[in-house]
Short mmCIF file of C-alpha atoms and ligand atoms in Angstrom, two decimals:
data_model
loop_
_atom_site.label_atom_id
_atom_site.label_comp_id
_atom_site.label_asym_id
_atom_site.label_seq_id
_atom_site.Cartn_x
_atom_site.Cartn_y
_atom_site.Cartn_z
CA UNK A 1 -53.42 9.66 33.51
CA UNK A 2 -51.71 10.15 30.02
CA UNK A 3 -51.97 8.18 26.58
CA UNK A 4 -49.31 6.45 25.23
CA UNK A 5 -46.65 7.96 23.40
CA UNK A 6 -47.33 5.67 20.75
CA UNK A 7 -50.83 6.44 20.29
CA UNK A 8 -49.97 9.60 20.69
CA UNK A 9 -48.15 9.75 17.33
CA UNK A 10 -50.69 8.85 15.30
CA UNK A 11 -52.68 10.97 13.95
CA UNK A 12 -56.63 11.67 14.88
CA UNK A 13 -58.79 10.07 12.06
CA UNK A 14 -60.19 12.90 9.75
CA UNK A 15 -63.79 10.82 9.09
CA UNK A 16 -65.16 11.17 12.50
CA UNK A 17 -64.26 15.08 12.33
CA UNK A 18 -65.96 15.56 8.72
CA UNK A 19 -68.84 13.08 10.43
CA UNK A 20 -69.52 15.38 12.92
CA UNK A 21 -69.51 18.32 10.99
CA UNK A 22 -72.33 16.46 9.11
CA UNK A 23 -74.00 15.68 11.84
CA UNK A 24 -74.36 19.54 13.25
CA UNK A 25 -75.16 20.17 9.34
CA UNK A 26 -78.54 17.98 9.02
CA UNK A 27 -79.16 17.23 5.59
CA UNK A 28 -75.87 17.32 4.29
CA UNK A 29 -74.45 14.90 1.22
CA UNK A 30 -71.58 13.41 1.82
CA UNK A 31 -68.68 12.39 -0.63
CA UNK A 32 -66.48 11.88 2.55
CA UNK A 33 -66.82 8.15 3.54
CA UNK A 34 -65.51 5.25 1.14
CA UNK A 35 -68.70 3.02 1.24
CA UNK A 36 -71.00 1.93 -1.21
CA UNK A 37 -74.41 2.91 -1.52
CA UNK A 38 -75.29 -0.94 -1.55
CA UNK A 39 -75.40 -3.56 0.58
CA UNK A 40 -74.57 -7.68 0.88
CA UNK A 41 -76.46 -9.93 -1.80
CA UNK A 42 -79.57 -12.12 -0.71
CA UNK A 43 -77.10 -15.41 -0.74
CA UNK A 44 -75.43 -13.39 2.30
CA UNK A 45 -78.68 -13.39 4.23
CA UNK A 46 -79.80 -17.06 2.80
CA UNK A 47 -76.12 -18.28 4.59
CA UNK A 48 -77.06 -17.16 7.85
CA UNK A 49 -80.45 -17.69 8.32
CA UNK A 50 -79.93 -20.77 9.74
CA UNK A 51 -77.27 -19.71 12.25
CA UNK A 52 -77.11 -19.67 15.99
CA UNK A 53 -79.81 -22.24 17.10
CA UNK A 54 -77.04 -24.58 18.49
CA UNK A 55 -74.73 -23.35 21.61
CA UNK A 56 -71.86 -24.88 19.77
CA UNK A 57 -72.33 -22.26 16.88
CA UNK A 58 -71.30 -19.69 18.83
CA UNK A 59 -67.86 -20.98 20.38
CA UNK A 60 -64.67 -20.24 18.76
CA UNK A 61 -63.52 -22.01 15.35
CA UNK A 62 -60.05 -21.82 13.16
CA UNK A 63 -58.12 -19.23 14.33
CA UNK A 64 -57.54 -18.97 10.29
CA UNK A 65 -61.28 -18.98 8.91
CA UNK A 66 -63.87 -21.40 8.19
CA UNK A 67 -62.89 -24.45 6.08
CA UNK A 68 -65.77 -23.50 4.19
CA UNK A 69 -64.73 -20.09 3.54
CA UNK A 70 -61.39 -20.76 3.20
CA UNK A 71 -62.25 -23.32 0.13
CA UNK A 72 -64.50 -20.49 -1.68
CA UNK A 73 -61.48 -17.69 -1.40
CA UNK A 74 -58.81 -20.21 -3.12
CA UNK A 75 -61.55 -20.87 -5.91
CA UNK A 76 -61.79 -16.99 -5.82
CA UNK A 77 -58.18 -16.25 -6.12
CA UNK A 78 -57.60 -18.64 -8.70
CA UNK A 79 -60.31 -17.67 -10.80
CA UNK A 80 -60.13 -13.61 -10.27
CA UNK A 81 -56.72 -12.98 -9.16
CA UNK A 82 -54.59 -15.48 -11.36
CA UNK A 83 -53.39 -16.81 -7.68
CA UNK A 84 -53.19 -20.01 -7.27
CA UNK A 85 -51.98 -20.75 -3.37
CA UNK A 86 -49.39 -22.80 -3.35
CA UNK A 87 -48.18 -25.15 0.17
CA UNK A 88 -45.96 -22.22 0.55
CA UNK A 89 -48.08 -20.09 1.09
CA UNK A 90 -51.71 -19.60 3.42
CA UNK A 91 -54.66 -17.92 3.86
CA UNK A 92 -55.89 -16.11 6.39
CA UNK A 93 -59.06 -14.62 7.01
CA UNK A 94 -59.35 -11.34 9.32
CA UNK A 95 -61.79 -8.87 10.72
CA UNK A 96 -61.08 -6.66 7.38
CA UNK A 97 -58.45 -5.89 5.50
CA UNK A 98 -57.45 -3.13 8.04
CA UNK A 99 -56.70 -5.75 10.45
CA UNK A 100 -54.70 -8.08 7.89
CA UNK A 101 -52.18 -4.90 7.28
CA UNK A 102 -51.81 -4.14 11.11
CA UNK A 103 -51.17 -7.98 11.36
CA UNK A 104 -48.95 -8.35 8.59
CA UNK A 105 -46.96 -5.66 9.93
CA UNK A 106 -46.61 -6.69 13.55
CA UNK A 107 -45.46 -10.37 12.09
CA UNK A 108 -42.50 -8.44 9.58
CA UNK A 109 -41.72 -5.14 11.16
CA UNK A 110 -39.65 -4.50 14.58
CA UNK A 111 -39.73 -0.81 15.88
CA UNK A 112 -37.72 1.51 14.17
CA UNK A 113 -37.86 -0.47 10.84
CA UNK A 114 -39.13 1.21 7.90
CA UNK A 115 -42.17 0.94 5.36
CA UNK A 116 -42.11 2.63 2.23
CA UNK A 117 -45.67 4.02 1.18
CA UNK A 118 -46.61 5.36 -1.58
CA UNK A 119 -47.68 9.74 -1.30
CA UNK A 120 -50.48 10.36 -0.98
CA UNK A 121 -50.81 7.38 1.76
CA UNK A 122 -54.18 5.51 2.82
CA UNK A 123 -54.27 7.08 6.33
CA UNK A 124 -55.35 4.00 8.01
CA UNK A 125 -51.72 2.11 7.06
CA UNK A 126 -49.74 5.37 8.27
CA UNK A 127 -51.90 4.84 11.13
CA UNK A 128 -50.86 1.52 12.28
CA UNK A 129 -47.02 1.68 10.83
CA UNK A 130 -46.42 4.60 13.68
CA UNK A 131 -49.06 2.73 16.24
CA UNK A 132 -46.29 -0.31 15.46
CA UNK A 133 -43.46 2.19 16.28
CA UNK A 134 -42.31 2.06 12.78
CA UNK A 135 -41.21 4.39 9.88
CA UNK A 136 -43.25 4.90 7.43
CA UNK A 137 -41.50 6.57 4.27
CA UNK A 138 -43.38 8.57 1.72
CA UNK A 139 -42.47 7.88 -1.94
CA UNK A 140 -43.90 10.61 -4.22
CA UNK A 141 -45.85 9.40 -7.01
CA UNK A 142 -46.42 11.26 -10.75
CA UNK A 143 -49.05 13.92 -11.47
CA UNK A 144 -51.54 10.93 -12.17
CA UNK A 145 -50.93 9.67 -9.50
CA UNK A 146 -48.66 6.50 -10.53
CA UNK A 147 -45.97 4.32 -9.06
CA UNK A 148 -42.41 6.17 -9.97
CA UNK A 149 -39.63 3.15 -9.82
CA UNK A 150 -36.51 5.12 -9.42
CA UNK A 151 -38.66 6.87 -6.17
CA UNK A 152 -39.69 3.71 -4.85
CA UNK A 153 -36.23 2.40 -5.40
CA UNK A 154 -34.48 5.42 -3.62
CA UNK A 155 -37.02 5.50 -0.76
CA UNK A 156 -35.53 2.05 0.33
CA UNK A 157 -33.14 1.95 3.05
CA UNK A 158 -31.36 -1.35 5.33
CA UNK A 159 -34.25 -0.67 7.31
CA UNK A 160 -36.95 -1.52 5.19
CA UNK A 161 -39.10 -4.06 5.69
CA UNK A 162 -41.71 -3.49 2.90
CA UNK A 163 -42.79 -1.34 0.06
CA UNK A 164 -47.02 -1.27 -0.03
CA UNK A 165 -48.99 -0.47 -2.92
CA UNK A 166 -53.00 -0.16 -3.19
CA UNK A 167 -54.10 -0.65 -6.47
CA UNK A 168 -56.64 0.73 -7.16
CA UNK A 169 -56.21 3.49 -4.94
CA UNK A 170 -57.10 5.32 -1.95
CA UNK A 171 -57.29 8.50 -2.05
CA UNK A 172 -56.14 9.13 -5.74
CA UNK A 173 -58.59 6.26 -7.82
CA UNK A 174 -55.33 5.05 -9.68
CA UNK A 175 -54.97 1.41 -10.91
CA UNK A 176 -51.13 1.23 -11.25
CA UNK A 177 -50.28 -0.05 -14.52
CA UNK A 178 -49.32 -4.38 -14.28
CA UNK A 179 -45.83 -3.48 -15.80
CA UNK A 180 -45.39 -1.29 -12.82
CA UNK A 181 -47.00 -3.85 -10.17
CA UNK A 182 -44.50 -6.02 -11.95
CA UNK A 183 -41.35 -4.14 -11.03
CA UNK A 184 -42.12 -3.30 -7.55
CA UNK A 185 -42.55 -6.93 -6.98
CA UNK A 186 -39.29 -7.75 -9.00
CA UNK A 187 -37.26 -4.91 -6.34
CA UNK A 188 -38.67 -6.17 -3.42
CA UNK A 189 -37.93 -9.82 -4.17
CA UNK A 190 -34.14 -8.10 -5.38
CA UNK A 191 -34.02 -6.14 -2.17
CA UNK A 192 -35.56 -9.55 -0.15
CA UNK A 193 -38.26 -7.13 1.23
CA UNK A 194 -42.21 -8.17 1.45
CA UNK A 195 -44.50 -6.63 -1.18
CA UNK A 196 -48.08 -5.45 0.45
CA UNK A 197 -50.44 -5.39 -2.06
CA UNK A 198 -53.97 -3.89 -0.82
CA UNK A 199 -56.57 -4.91 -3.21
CA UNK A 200 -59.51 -3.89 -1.48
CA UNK A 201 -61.21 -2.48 -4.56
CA UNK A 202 -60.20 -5.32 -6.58
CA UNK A 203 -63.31 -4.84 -9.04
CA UNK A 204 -63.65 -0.95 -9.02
CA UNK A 205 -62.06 -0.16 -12.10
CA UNK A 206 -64.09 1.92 -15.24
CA UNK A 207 -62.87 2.52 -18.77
CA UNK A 208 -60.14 0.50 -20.29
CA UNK A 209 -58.21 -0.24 -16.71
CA UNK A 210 -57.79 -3.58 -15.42
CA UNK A 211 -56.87 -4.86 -11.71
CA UNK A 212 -53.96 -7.10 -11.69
CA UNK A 213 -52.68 -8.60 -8.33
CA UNK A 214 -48.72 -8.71 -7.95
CA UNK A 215 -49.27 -12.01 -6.25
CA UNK A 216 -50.31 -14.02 -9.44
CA UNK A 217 -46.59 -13.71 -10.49
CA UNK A 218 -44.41 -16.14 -10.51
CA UNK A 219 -41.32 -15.90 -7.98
CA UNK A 220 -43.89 -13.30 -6.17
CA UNK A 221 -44.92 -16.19 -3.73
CA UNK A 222 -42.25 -15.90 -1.37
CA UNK A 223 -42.24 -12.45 -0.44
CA UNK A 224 -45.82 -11.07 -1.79
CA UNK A 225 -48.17 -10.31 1.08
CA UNK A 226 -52.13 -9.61 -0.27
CA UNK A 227 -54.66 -8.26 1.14
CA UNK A 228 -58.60 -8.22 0.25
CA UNK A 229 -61.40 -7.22 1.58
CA UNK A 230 -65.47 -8.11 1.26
CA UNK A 231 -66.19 -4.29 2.69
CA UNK A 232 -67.04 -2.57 -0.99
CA UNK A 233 -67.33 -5.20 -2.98
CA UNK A 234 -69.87 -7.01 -1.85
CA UNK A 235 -71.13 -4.23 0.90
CA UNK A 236 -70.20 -5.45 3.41
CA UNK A 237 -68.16 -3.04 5.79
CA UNK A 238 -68.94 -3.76 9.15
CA UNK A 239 -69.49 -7.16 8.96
CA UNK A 240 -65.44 -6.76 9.21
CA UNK A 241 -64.56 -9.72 6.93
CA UNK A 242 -61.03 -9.39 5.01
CA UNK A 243 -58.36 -12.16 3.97
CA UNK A 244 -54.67 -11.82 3.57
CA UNK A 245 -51.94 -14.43 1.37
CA UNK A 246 -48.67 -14.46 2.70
CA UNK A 247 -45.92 -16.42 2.88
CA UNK A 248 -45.80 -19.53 5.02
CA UNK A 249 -43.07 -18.49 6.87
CA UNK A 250 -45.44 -15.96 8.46
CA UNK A 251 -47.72 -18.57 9.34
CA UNK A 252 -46.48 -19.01 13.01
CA UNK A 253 -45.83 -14.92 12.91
CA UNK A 254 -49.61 -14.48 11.70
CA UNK A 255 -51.14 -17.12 13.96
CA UNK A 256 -50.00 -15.54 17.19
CA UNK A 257 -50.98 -11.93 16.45
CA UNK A 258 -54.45 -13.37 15.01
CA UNK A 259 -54.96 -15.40 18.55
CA UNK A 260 -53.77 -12.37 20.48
CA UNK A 261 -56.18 -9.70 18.77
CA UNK A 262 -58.96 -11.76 17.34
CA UNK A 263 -58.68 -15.52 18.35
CA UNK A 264 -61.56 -15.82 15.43
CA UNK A 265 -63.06 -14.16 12.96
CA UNK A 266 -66.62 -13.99 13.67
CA UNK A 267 -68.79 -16.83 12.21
CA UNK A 268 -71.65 -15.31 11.11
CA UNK A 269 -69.84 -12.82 8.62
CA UNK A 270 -67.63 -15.17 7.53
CA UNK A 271 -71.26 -17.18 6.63
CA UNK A 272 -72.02 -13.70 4.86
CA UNK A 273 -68.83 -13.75 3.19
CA UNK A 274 -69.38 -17.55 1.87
CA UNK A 275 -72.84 -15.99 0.33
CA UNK A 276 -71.38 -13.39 -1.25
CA UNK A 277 -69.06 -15.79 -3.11
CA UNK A 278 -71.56 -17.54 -4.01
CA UNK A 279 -73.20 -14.44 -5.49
CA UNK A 280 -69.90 -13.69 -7.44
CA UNK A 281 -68.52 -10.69 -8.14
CA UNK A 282 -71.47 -10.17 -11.29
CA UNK A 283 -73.12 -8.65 -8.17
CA UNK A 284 -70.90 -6.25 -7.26
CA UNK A 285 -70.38 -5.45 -11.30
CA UNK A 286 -74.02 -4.47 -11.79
CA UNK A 287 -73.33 -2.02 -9.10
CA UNK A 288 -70.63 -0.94 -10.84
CA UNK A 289 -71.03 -0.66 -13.92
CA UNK A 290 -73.92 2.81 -12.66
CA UNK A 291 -70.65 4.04 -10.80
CA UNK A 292 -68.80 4.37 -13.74
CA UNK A 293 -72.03 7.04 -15.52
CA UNK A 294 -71.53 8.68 -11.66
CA UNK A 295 -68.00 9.13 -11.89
CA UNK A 296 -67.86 10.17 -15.50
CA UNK A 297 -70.74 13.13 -13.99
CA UNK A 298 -68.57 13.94 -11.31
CA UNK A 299 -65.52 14.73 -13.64
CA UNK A 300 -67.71 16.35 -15.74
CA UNK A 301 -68.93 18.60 -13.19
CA UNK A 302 -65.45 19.42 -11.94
CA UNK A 303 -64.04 20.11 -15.17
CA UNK A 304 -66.28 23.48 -14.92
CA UNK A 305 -63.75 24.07 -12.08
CA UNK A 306 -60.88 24.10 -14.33
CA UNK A 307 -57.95 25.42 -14.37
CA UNK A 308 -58.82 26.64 -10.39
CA UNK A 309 -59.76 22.74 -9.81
CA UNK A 310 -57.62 19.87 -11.54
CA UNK A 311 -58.33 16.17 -11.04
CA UNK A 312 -56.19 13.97 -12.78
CA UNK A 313 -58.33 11.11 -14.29
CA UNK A 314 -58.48 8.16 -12.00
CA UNK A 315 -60.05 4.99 -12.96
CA UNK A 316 -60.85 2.76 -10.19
CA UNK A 317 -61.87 2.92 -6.54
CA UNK A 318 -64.81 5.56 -6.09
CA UNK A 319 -62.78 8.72 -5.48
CA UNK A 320 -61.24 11.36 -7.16
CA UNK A 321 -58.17 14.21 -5.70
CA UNK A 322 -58.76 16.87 -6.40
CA UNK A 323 -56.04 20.00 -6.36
CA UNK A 324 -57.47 23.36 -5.28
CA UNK A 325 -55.73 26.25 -6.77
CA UNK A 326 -56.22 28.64 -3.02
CA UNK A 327 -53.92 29.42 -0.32
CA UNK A 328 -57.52 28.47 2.06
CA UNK A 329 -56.64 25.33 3.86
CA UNK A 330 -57.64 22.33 2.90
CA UNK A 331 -59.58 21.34 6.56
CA UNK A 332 -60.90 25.05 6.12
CA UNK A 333 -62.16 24.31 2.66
CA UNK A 334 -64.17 21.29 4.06
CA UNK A 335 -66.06 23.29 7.29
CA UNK A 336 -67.01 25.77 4.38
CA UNK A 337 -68.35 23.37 2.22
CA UNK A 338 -70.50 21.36 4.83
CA UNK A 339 -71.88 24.64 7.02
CA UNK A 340 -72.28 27.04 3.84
CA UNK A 341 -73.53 24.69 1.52
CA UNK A 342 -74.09 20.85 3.00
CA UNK A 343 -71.81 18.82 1.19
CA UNK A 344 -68.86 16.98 2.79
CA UNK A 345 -65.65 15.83 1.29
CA UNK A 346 -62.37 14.71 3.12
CA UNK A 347 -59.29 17.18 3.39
CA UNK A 348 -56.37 15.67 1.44
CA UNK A 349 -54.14 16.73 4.91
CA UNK A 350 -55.37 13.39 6.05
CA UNK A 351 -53.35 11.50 3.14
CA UNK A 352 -50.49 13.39 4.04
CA UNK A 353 -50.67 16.35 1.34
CA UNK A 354 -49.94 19.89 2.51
CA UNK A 355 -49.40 21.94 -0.53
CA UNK A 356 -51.57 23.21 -2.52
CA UNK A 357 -55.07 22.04 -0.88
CA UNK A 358 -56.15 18.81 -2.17
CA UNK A 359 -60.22 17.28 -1.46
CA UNK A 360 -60.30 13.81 -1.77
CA UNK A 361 -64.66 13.15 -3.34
CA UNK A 362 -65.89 9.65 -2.71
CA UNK A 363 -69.06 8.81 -4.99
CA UNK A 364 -69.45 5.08 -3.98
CA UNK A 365 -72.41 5.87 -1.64
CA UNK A 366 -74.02 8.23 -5.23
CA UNK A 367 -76.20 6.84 -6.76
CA UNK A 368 -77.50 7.94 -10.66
CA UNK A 369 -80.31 10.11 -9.33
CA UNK A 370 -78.22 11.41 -6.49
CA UNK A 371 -75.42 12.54 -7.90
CA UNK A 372 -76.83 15.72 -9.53
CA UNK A 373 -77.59 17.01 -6.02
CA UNK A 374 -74.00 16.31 -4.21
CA UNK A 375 -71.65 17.80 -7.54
CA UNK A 376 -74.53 20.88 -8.05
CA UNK A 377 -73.67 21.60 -4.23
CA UNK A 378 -69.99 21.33 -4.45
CA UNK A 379 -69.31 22.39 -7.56
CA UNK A 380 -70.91 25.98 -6.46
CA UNK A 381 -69.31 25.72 -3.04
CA UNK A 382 -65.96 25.60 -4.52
CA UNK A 383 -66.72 28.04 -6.87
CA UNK A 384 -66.83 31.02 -4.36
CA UNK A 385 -64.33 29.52 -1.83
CA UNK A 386 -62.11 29.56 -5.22
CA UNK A 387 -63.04 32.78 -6.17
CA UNK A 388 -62.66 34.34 -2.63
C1 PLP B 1 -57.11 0.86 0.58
C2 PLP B 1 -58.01 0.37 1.65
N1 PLP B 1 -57.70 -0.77 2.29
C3 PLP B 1 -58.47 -1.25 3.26
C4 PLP B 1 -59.63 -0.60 3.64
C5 PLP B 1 -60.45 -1.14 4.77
O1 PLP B 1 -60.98 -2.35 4.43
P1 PLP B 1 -61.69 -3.24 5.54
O2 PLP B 1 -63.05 -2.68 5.76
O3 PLP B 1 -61.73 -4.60 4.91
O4 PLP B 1 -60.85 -3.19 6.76
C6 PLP B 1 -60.00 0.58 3.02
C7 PLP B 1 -61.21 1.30 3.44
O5 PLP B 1 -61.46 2.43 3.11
C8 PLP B 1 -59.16 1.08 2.00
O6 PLP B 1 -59.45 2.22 1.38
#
């Protein structure tokens, strides 16, 4: 019996490769996965230790999220995000912010039509634009990294249904400068296109950069789609809790995919996710605040690299991309640098980059006294795959 042709189109996820390698490499440190090294505050165990002791706890509730929950996120977005939901617009919370893309794209895109993505791409939304039988386009981005208008602007076709933009970013760390979040959203709105903004690592940003959400602007309501995500900030990844804005037009849109896929999200991590609001985000900021001294080691350990090893400067999110200087490709580069000397990082093939070979390091699961182990490791692994 065959697959799909469909699924077949879509490429294999890189992280359970590099996990396996890991595995048949025991003691190896990985700067593959994007997680943190900490997990939900104690208000996320104090809201559920109470739950389950009545049958009627564990039926199904608003296909949309818990009244409760959804009353903390508009406090949230108001207060963090500058969003203030208005009747045109709802709130939807999902199984992770994965699940609000792949259902914000079913309820906008038909097969065929096209989504313009920024290069290099999150591999999880290529993933589900080709698993919806759409396009996606690749708009290159500058040396650092950053948003490039004109490219955005030429990417678009009559086909397009939607430019997305994470901010900041996967794979690259970039926070894309406001005046840039600004215009995307003005040419989308111009081209009457949606905007996705993925803000999943709303509060990862070091030095002087600042996260700004494209949906706090005005005349962004109508065609601004959001997307957030409790999976880093507040540690919680597989409790799968996520929330998307949108448009009320998409309600009906929304509604059906969300009844079709995941009639709920579940209750008890949506009870973790009302805890971690109450915690506020000073909890993830502690955390945060010893990623920034474990990023600034990492670049300083890379910069022995250079010029064979160049990482632009990102400041947010937990990774860095960095371009190799070797013809060795890039998948190659990572089976060298977990069998020969245990440490794991994710080939930047899986973000769509061919040329030259790019590693993509995640240091959200480092911590301070960690870190010195992973970077010595790679730093000397890439050192004689570079030389060779
Ligand atoms: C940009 C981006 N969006 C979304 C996600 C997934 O978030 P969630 O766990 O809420 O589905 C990730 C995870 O790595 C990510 O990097």
């Amino acid at each position: 019996m065959s697959q799909s042709r469909r699924v077949q189109a879509v490429q294999s996820p890189v992280i359970p490769e590099v996990a396996a390698l890991i595995r048949a490499t025991p003691g190896t440190i990985s700067l593959g996965q994007g997680v943190v090294h900490y997990g939900p505050p104690p208000e996320s165990f104090a809201a559920i230790a109470g739950f389950g002791g009545q049958a009627a706890e564990h039926h199904y509730r608003a296909a949309t999220g818990l009244p409760e929950l959804q009353e903390g996120l508009r406090r949230k977005l108001e207060a963090e995000n500058g969003i203030c939901l208005r009747d045109d617009q709802v709130l939807m919370v999902t199984a992770g912010s994965n699940m609000g893309f792949f259902h914000a794209l079913l309820a906008i895109a038909d097969p065929g039509d096209e989504i313009a993505m920024m290069s290099p791409f999150y591999f999880n939304h290529e993933m589900a634009v080709v698993m919806a039988n759409c396009r996606p386009v690749l708009v290159p981005t500058d040396g650092r990294y950053q948003l490039r208008l004109e490219a955005i602007e030429a990417a678009l076709s009559p086909r397009t249904r939607a430019v997305v933009t994470i901010s900041p970013n996967n794979p690259t760390g970039a926070v894309y400068d406001p005046q840039a979040l600004r215009q995307v959203n003005d040419l989308c709105r111009a081209r009457g296109i949606y905007h996705i903004s993925d803000e999943a690592y709303e509060y990862f940003t070091y030095g002087g950069a600042r996260h700004f959400s494209p949906g706090s602007l005005p005349d962004s309501a109508a065609h601004t789609i959001s997307l957030f995500s409790f999976s880093k900030t507040y540690g919680l990844a597989n409790w799968r809790v996520g929330y998307l804005v949108a448009p009320r037009c998409l309600l009906r849109a929304l509604e059906k995919v969300q009844d079709t896929i995941l009639i709920c999200p579940p209750v008890i991590s949506q009870l973790a996710a009302i805890g971690a609001l109450e915690a506020g985000p000073g909890y993830c900021r502690n955390f945060i605040a010893a990623l920034a001294r474990v990023r600034r080691l990492c670049l300083e350990r890379l910069e022995e690299l250079h010029p064979l090893c160049q990482v632009p400067p990102a400041e947010g999110a937990f990774y860095l991309l960095a371009r190799l200087d070797t013809e060795v490709p890039a998948m190659q580069v990572v089976e060298r640098l977990v069998r020969e000397h245990r440490v794991a990082a994710i080939p930047g093939t899986a973000f769509g980059l061919r040329e030259p070979c790019h590693l993509r390091i995640a240091y959200g699961a480092l911590q301070p006294d960690t870190v010195a182990q992973g970077m010595d490791r790679l730093v000397s692994g890439l050192r004689q795959i570079l030389k060779g």
